[in-house]
XYZ file of C-alpha atoms in Angstrom:
493
model
C -6.862 32.516 36.657
C -4.169 34.633 34.984
C -3.784 34.848 31.218
C -0.575 32.787 31.375
C -2.208 30.105 33.497
C -5.193 29.982 31.149
C -2.899 29.652 28.143
C -0.951 26.863 29.816
C -4.182 25.065 30.658
C -5.334 25.294 27.033
C -1.984 23.991 25.841
C -2.086 21.091 28.300
C -5.600 20.224 27.139
C -4.550 20.359 23.492
C -1.412 18.295 24.135
C -3.537 15.441 25.474
C -5.078 15.116 22.013
C -2.253 16.297 19.752
C 0.515 14.065 21.077
C -1.279 10.693 20.725
C -2.903 11.624 17.411
C 0.429 12.936 16.097
C 2.139 9.706 17.153
C -0.587 7.661 15.467
C -0.227 9.671 12.277
C 3.536 9.101 12.234
C 3.170 5.374 12.899
C 0.487 5.133 10.237
C 2.710 6.866 7.680
C 5.766 4.779 8.597
C 6.150 2.087 5.933
C 2.655 2.631 4.579
C 3.581 1.388 1.100
C 4.756 -1.994 2.427
C 6.840 -2.357 -0.745
C 3.614 -1.768 -2.695
C 2.309 -5.151 -1.524
C -1.462 -5.586 -1.347
C -3.328 -8.511 0.088
C -6.469 -9.996 -1.386
C -9.031 -8.025 0.677
C -7.336 -4.766 -0.247
C -7.442 -5.835 -3.887
C -11.203 -6.288 -3.491
C -11.498 -2.757 -2.097
C -9.438 -1.353 -4.963
C -11.541 -3.181 -7.544
C -14.907 -2.236 -6.061
C -13.925 1.385 -5.449
C -12.971 1.774 -9.116
C -16.226 0.382 -10.489
C -18.891 2.837 -11.563
C -21.633 3.423 -9.014
C -24.169 1.574 -11.183
C -21.878 -1.451 -11.500
C -21.060 -1.266 -7.807
C -24.743 -1.309 -6.882
C -25.421 -4.263 -9.191
C -22.527 -6.155 -7.614
C -23.667 -5.468 -4.066
C -27.009 -7.052 -4.872
C -25.107 -10.297 -5.353
C -22.134 -10.118 -3.001
C -20.360 -8.100 -0.275
C -23.296 -5.858 0.586
C -21.976 -5.673 4.170
C -19.128 -3.506 2.870
C -21.250 -1.554 0.393
C -21.150 1.799 2.179
C -17.386 1.577 2.585
C -16.901 0.803 -1.105
C -19.123 3.729 -2.053
C -17.140 6.086 0.177
C -13.868 4.788 -1.247
C -15.259 5.304 -4.759
C -15.875 8.958 -3.934
C -12.454 9.233 -2.284
C -10.638 7.846 -5.315
C -12.632 10.131 -7.627
C -10.948 13.031 -5.838
C -7.617 11.391 -5.028
C -6.891 10.114 -8.538
C -7.298 13.611 -9.977
C -5.156 15.307 -7.329
C -2.608 13.205 -5.420
C -2.846 9.867 -7.212
C -0.168 10.631 -9.774
C 2.262 11.666 -7.042
C 1.591 9.267 -4.159
C 0.275 6.229 -6.039
C -2.654 3.874 -5.606
C -1.335 2.017 -2.554
C -1.092 5.149 -0.415
C -4.485 6.303 -1.674
C -5.994 2.979 -0.651
C -4.612 3.129 2.889
C -4.606 6.836 3.665
C -8.262 6.929 4.867
C -7.466 4.220 7.422
C -4.441 6.146 8.690
C -6.609 9.232 9.151
C -9.334 7.176 10.843
C -6.906 5.702 13.380
C -5.478 9.180 14.027
C -8.986 10.384 14.835
C -9.499 7.272 16.985
C -6.344 8.030 19.003
C -7.643 11.543 19.655
C -10.939 10.075 20.846
C -9.190 7.669 23.214
C -7.174 10.549 24.685
C -10.314 12.609 25.274
C -12.068 9.612 26.809
C -9.196 8.945 29.179
C -9.083 12.599 30.166
C -12.834 12.671 30.735
C -12.863 9.494 32.807
C -9.677 9.959 34.859
C -7.582 12.991 33.972
C -5.137 14.546 31.536
C -2.205 12.267 32.201
C -4.417 9.186 31.929
C -5.813 10.506 28.654
C -2.343 11.154 27.287
C -1.073 7.707 28.254
C -4.227 6.037 26.936
C -3.892 7.716 23.543
C -0.219 6.781 23.310
C -0.916 3.181 24.404
C -3.608 2.915 21.732
C -1.226 4.101 19.008
C 1.446 1.611 20.083
C -0.781 -1.488 19.990
C 0.464 -3.572 17.023
C -3.004 -4.560 15.819
C -3.973 -0.870 15.701
C -0.965 -0.127 13.508
C -1.811 -3.118 11.333
C -5.306 -1.949 10.456
C -4.227 1.671 10.208
C -2.402 0.524 7.081
C -5.097 -1.522 5.393
C -7.558 -0.429 2.756
C -10.548 -1.822 4.612
C -13.284 -0.391 6.816
C -12.064 -1.606 10.213
C -10.065 1.484 11.206
C -13.018 3.731 10.403
C -15.409 1.529 12.364
C -12.998 1.584 15.310
C -12.853 5.402 15.249
C -16.640 5.738 15.089
C -17.194 3.347 18.009
C -14.601 5.185 20.108
C -16.233 8.555 19.498
C -19.671 7.042 20.125
C -18.295 5.817 23.469
C -17.128 9.342 24.244
C -20.562 10.737 23.442
C -22.339 8.126 25.563
C -20.089 9.057 28.510
C -21.086 12.704 28.018
C -24.746 11.728 27.782
C -24.497 9.662 30.960
C -23.420 12.797 32.796
C -25.761 15.303 31.156
C -28.290 13.550 28.935
C -29.886 15.501 26.125
C -31.617 14.730 22.854
C -28.711 16.182 20.902
C -26.223 13.854 22.580
C -28.351 10.757 22.163
C -28.933 11.695 18.533
C -25.190 12.117 18.062
C -24.563 8.743 19.691
C -27.165 7.014 17.533
C -25.782 8.645 14.373
C -22.197 7.571 15.071
C -23.207 4.020 15.963
C -25.506 3.654 12.956
C -22.747 4.859 10.654
C -20.351 2.353 12.225
C -22.881 -0.492 11.914
C -23.606 0.299 8.274
C -19.877 0.112 7.591
C -19.696 -3.233 9.382
C -22.586 -5.013 11.070
C -20.562 -6.305 14.016
C -20.079 -2.757 15.260
C -23.496 -3.405 16.807
C -21.750 -5.543 19.447
C -20.490 -2.308 20.985
C -24.086 -1.426 21.929
C -24.330 -3.960 24.791
C -20.904 -2.839 26.025
C -22.188 0.744 26.265
C -25.374 -0.411 27.955
C -23.390 -2.479 30.448
C -21.265 0.573 31.284
C -24.361 2.570 32.182
C -25.802 -0.264 34.268
C -22.534 -0.820 36.163
C -22.300 2.931 36.782
C -25.870 2.840 38.157
C -27.101 5.664 36.026
C -30.719 6.832 36.467
C -33.554 5.297 34.501
C -33.859 8.281 32.195
C -30.240 7.755 31.090
C -30.809 4.040 30.501
C -34.015 4.878 28.654
C -32.161 7.335 26.422
C -29.496 4.749 25.592
C -32.131 2.065 24.953
C -34.050 4.294 22.528
C -30.843 5.186 20.710
C -29.811 1.519 20.522
C -33.223 0.498 19.172
C -32.981 3.247 16.546
C -29.538 1.988 15.498
C -30.724 -1.612 15.241
C -33.812 -0.538 13.301
C -31.627 1.370 10.855
C -29.318 -1.612 10.503
C -32.068 -4.223 10.146
C -32.659 -3.959 6.356
C -28.950 -4.414 5.641
C -28.654 -7.248 8.171
C -31.630 -9.114 6.701
C -30.439 -8.691 3.123
C -26.871 -9.710 3.967
C -28.042 -13.090 5.281
C -28.623 -14.027 1.627
C -24.890 -13.629 1.104
C -23.758 -15.644 4.133
C -21.796 -18.023 1.870
C -19.145 -15.309 1.760
C -17.908 -16.255 5.217
C -18.250 -19.996 4.677
C -14.446 -20.176 4.764
C -14.482 -19.318 8.476
C -13.877 -22.187 10.841
C -12.715 -22.015 14.464
C -10.927 -18.762 15.355
C -7.300 -18.360 14.366
C -5.066 -19.267 17.363
C -2.892 -16.158 16.952
C -5.954 -13.914 16.985
C -7.248 -15.654 20.085
C -3.855 -15.263 21.738
C -3.790 -11.540 20.927
C -7.189 -11.044 22.509
C -6.287 -13.188 25.518
C -3.075 -11.223 26.161
C -4.806 -7.844 25.900
C -7.719 -9.068 28.031
C -5.453 -10.361 30.800
C -3.283 -7.241 30.754
C -6.365 -5.028 30.663
C -7.965 -6.741 33.644
C -4.648 -6.487 35.501
C -4.530 -2.751 34.740
C -8.107 -2.439 35.999
C -6.894 -3.569 39.413
C -4.662 -0.502 39.719
C -6.481 2.015 41.865
C -7.369 5.178 39.999
C -9.813 7.915 40.877
C -12.443 8.326 38.190
C -14.016 11.644 37.337
C -17.712 11.999 36.723
C -20.598 9.598 37.272
C -19.279 6.869 34.938
C -16.072 5.236 36.105
C -13.161 4.072 34.002
C -13.696 0.385 34.730
C -17.413 0.631 33.972
C -16.622 1.869 30.447
C -13.368 0.114 29.598
C -13.856 -3.432 30.887
C -17.130 -4.133 28.989
C -15.675 -2.555 25.843
C -12.590 -4.754 26.154
C -14.389 -8.035 26.812
C -18.018 -8.053 25.719
C -17.818 -7.572 21.903
C -15.285 -10.365 21.423
C -17.010 -12.754 23.830
C -20.375 -12.148 22.169
C -18.847 -12.742 18.727
C -17.380 -16.011 19.982
C -20.801 -17.061 21.241
C -22.307 -16.235 17.857
C -19.591 -18.334 16.232
C -20.974 -21.418 17.969
C -24.135 -20.943 15.897
C -22.334 -19.991 12.680
C -18.571 -19.412 12.441
C -18.050 -15.651 12.328
C -15.082 -14.813 14.557
C -12.311 -12.706 13.060
C -10.582 -10.281 15.396
C -10.815 -7.332 12.998
C -14.621 -7.542 13.083
C -14.497 -6.219 16.664
C -11.209 -4.347 16.434
C -12.593 -1.576 18.621
C -12.184 -3.796 21.699
C -8.588 -2.536 21.882
C -9.999 0.841 22.982
C -10.965 -0.735 26.298
C -7.440 -2.001 26.808
C -5.896 1.368 25.917
C -8.073 3.194 28.449
C -7.184 0.777 31.242
C -3.488 0.754 30.347
C -3.366 4.539 30.136
C -4.909 5.009 33.570
C -2.596 2.396 35.095
C 0.490 3.990 33.533
C -0.576 7.430 34.721
C -0.825 6.027 38.238
C 2.381 3.992 38.191
C 4.483 6.702 36.519
C 3.131 9.611 38.518
C 5.574 12.443 39.322
C 8.325 11.852 41.862
C 7.261 12.695 45.404
C 3.553 12.284 44.766
C 2.100 9.990 47.415
C 5.286 8.093 48.229
C 6.625 7.860 44.697
C 10.433 7.691 44.857
C 12.911 8.388 42.102
C 14.283 4.839 42.214
C 10.847 3.231 42.013
C 9.858 5.425 39.101
C 13.140 4.666 37.301
C 12.525 0.924 37.608
C 8.993 1.248 36.256
C 10.184 3.438 33.409
C 12.850 0.848 32.533
C 10.235 -1.906 32.432
C 8.052 0.224 30.155
C 10.963 0.961 27.800
C 11.811 -2.743 27.613
C 8.187 -3.531 26.764
C 8.257 -0.933 23.969
C 11.538 -2.351 22.666
C 9.948 -5.813 22.576
C 7.180 -4.432 20.342
C 9.597 -3.012 17.788
C 10.230 -6.282 15.868
C 6.467 -6.847 15.632
C 5.875 -3.338 14.320
C 8.671 -3.690 11.766
C 7.216 -7.021 10.607
C 3.781 -5.441 10.130
C 5.318 -3.164 7.498
C 6.673 -6.022 5.403
C 4.819 -7.924 2.640
C 5.068 -11.103 4.728
C 2.770 -9.661 7.401
C -0.421 -10.469 5.446
C -1.855 -13.758 4.243
C -0.818 -13.132 0.639
C 0.904 -10.604 -1.600
C -1.087 -9.719 -4.714
C 1.763 -7.621 -6.084
C 4.232 -10.506 -5.811
C 1.738 -12.848 -7.503
C 1.308 -10.471 -10.440
C 5.066 -9.919 -10.773
C 5.801 -13.658 -10.691
C 3.127 -14.467 -13.290
C 4.529 -11.788 -15.590
C 8.034 -13.276 -15.227
C 7.030 -16.916 -15.777
C 4.384 -16.599 -18.484
C 4.771 -16.020 -22.201
C 2.121 -14.368 -24.417
C -0.528 -16.842 -25.521
C -0.247 -19.094 -22.462
C -3.382 -20.342 -20.780
C -4.185 -19.081 -17.287
C -6.011 -20.771 -14.436
C -6.836 -19.595 -10.925
C -7.174 -22.357 -8.369
C -9.511 -21.799 -6.656
C -11.500 -19.379 -8.784
C -11.768 -16.771 -6.001
C -8.034 -16.111 -6.429
C -8.948 -14.314 -9.651
C -9.091 -11.239 -7.421
C -5.290 -11.229 -7.778
C -5.810 -9.640 -11.212
C -7.749 -6.640 -9.897
C -4.880 -4.423 -8.758
C -2.389 -5.350 -11.518
C -4.307 -6.338 -14.684
C -1.381 -5.479 -16.971
C 0.667 -8.369 -15.552
C -1.901 -10.854 -16.892
C -2.333 -9.239 -20.306
C -1.799 -11.635 -23.211
C -2.816 -14.691 -21.177
C -6.036 -16.616 -21.835
C -8.168 -17.281 -18.754
C -9.341 -20.762 -19.711
C -12.053 -21.098 -17.067
C -13.580 -17.620 -17.255
C -17.116 -17.355 -18.616
C -17.895 -13.772 -17.571
C -15.533 -11.207 -16.079
C -16.130 -9.892 -12.556
C -17.412 -6.592 -13.947
C -19.726 -8.179 -16.528
C -21.112 -10.725 -14.063
C -21.404 -8.202 -11.184
C -19.366 -10.464 -8.941
C -16.012 -10.273 -7.171
C -14.311 -13.127 -9.006
C -16.269 -13.617 -12.250
C -18.149 -16.738 -13.278
C -16.571 -19.884 -14.679
C -17.486 -22.361 -17.386
C -18.599 -25.897 -16.642
C -16.037 -28.484 -15.683
C -16.277 -30.210 -19.089
C -15.830 -26.912 -20.933
C -12.784 -26.050 -18.846
C -11.258 -29.468 -19.571
C -11.773 -29.054 -23.324
C -10.146 -25.621 -23.327
C -7.216 -26.893 -21.265
C -6.614 -29.801 -23.642
C -6.475 -27.352 -26.548
C -3.658 -25.420 -24.839
C 0.054 -26.316 -24.765
C 1.142 -24.282 -21.739
C -0.866 -23.182 -18.725
C 0.146 -20.848 -15.910
C -1.646 -21.766 -12.686
C -1.963 -19.160 -9.934
C -3.163 -21.062 -6.920
C -2.996 -21.543 -3.178
C 0.089 -23.083 -1.546
C 0.145 -26.861 -1.329
C -0.806 -26.930 2.355
C -4.194 -25.294 1.776
C -7.470 -27.266 1.493
C -8.819 -27.713 -2.021
C -12.285 -26.806 -3.287
C -14.655 -29.602 -4.284
C -16.574 -27.865 -7.087
C -16.868 -29.510 -10.520
C -14.693 -26.779 -12.022
C -11.865 -27.234 -9.524
C -12.014 -31.027 -9.824
C -11.802 -30.721 -13.624
C -8.793 -28.389 -13.372
C -6.876 -30.690 -11.034
C -7.707 -33.880 -12.949
C -6.757 -32.458 -16.345
C -3.484 -31.049 -15.077
C -2.648 -34.396 -13.484
C -3.570 -36.529 -16.509
C -2.464 -34.401 -19.460
C 0.211 -31.963 -18.273
C 3.592 -31.894 -16.584
C 4.726 -29.310 -14.058
C 7.663 -27.486 -15.645
C 8.420 -24.818 -13.094
C 6.920 -23.789 -9.784
C 7.551 -20.852 -7.483
C 5.983 -20.031 -4.140
C 5.368 -16.424 -3.156
C 3.598 -15.094 -0.097
C 0.233 -16.896 0.089
C 0.377 -18.364 -3.418
C 2.108 -20.868 -5.692
C 2.659 -20.071 -9.360
C 3.227 -23.143 -11.556
C 3.802 -23.482 -15.291
C 2.341 -26.675 -16.778
C 2.934 -27.966 -20.301
C 2.014 -30.925 -22.452
C 4.565 -33.751 -22.723
C 7.737 -32.539 -24.366
C 6.738 -28.856 -24.242
C 8.494 -27.816 -21.032
C 11.737 -26.880 -22.755
C 10.106 -24.627 -25.315
C-alpha cells in the first residue's frame, strides 16, 4: 500500500469515529442551558454534589445509595469546575457537561462497533443514527448518571465483541471493569449482561469464550452485590412508580419495531459475531427483563435501561449503509437512491420539532428555576412557606436565595442536618399550630391533577389551609402550582 493510500485509510478510519462523535457533541451543546431550567432530579444531583464528602456519605446511608458513586464523581467534578469554568459557564452547564461528554464517547463507541461488526459505512451511519435519536439527546443534557452508564455499556459491548473473536484475560478484565463501573453507577446496567451472553450464544462461540464471559459476569455481580443488598433497604424511594409511562412504552415499541425491521435488511457481518446477534438482544432484552421485574415490584423507567438504544442504532446504521450504498453497486440506481435519500431527509425533518422541544423548559416534568422565580415574585419577607408534598422541598436546592426570608413552617431538620434529600418535618399537630400562628403562607405544591399524599403532615397541611385560610392568588408553572394563602381579610394586604 502506498503512503497516500495508507493516509487515506487512516483518515477514513478516523472519520468513522470523528463525524458521529462531533455531531453528538454539537447536538449536546445545542441549547444545553434550556433557559437555565432544572428539573427535580437534576436539583438532587446539584445538592448532593455540593455536600461535603462526609455529609454525602452520611446521607447515602439513609437514601439514594444507588446513585452514590455518581454523586461522588460529580462532587469531584464540581470541585474542579467551580474553581475554573464555573464563573464563566455557570452551574447549569457544569451540571450537564459530563453527560454531553459521555454521550459523545458513546457515539464513538457505537461507530467503532458498527465498523467492527459490518464495515466503515455501517459504523458511520450507526454513530450518526445514535446521535440523532431524541432520547439520546435528552439524556445528553441531564445532570444524571444515565448518559455515563450508556457509554460504559456500549464500550463494554465493544470489548465483548473483541473478546469473542480473540479472547484474552486482559479483554475479559476490561469488560468486567467497564460493566462493574456501569453497574455501580446504576444497578440496572446489570441487565446488559444477559444481552451480551445471548449474543455469544446466538453467535455459537466456543465454550472457552462463554466461560470467559460467565466468569466476568459473575465477578461483576459479586462486585455489585453489596450495593444491591444495601439498596433494598431504601426501596421506598421508587414507591412512586406504578405501571410504565405510556409515552416511554411507545418510544421503546417504535424503536423495537423499527430495529427489528432494520434487522431484516441483509447485511454481511464481519468476524465471528454477527450484527444481529449483538444488536437485537441489546435492543430488546434489557427492557423486557425490566418489565418482567416490574411485575414483582414496579421499577420500569426507560432511562434505567437507556443503553437499549445502542442496539437500535447499530441495526439502523447497517440498514442505512445497505440501502444508501453508492450508485451502481449491485443494481443501485440513481433514482432509487434519490428516493431513499428523500425519505431519510423527511424522517430527519420530522425529528426536528421533537429535538427543539427537548431544549425547552417544558420538556421535563417540572422546572425548579421557574418555581423559585415564581415564589420570589409572589412572596413577601416573613411569609410562611409550605411544600406539598414535603419531597418538593428539593426545589430549594438549586436556588436557595429565592426562598430567603420565608419561614418553612413544617421543617424540623434541614436536608443537610438530617442527612436526607428533603429534610424531616414536624408532627401534623405541630405544623397546624405553626400555620395558625401565621397570617400568610406561600404553598409550593404539585398541580391539582396530581395524587395527594396521605401522611399525617400532609393531611394537617390540607385541612388547616381549607379551614383557616383563603386562597388569594395562584399560579401554575411547569410541574408545580404556587399559591398564596391568607387568613380572612388578609388577602389585600
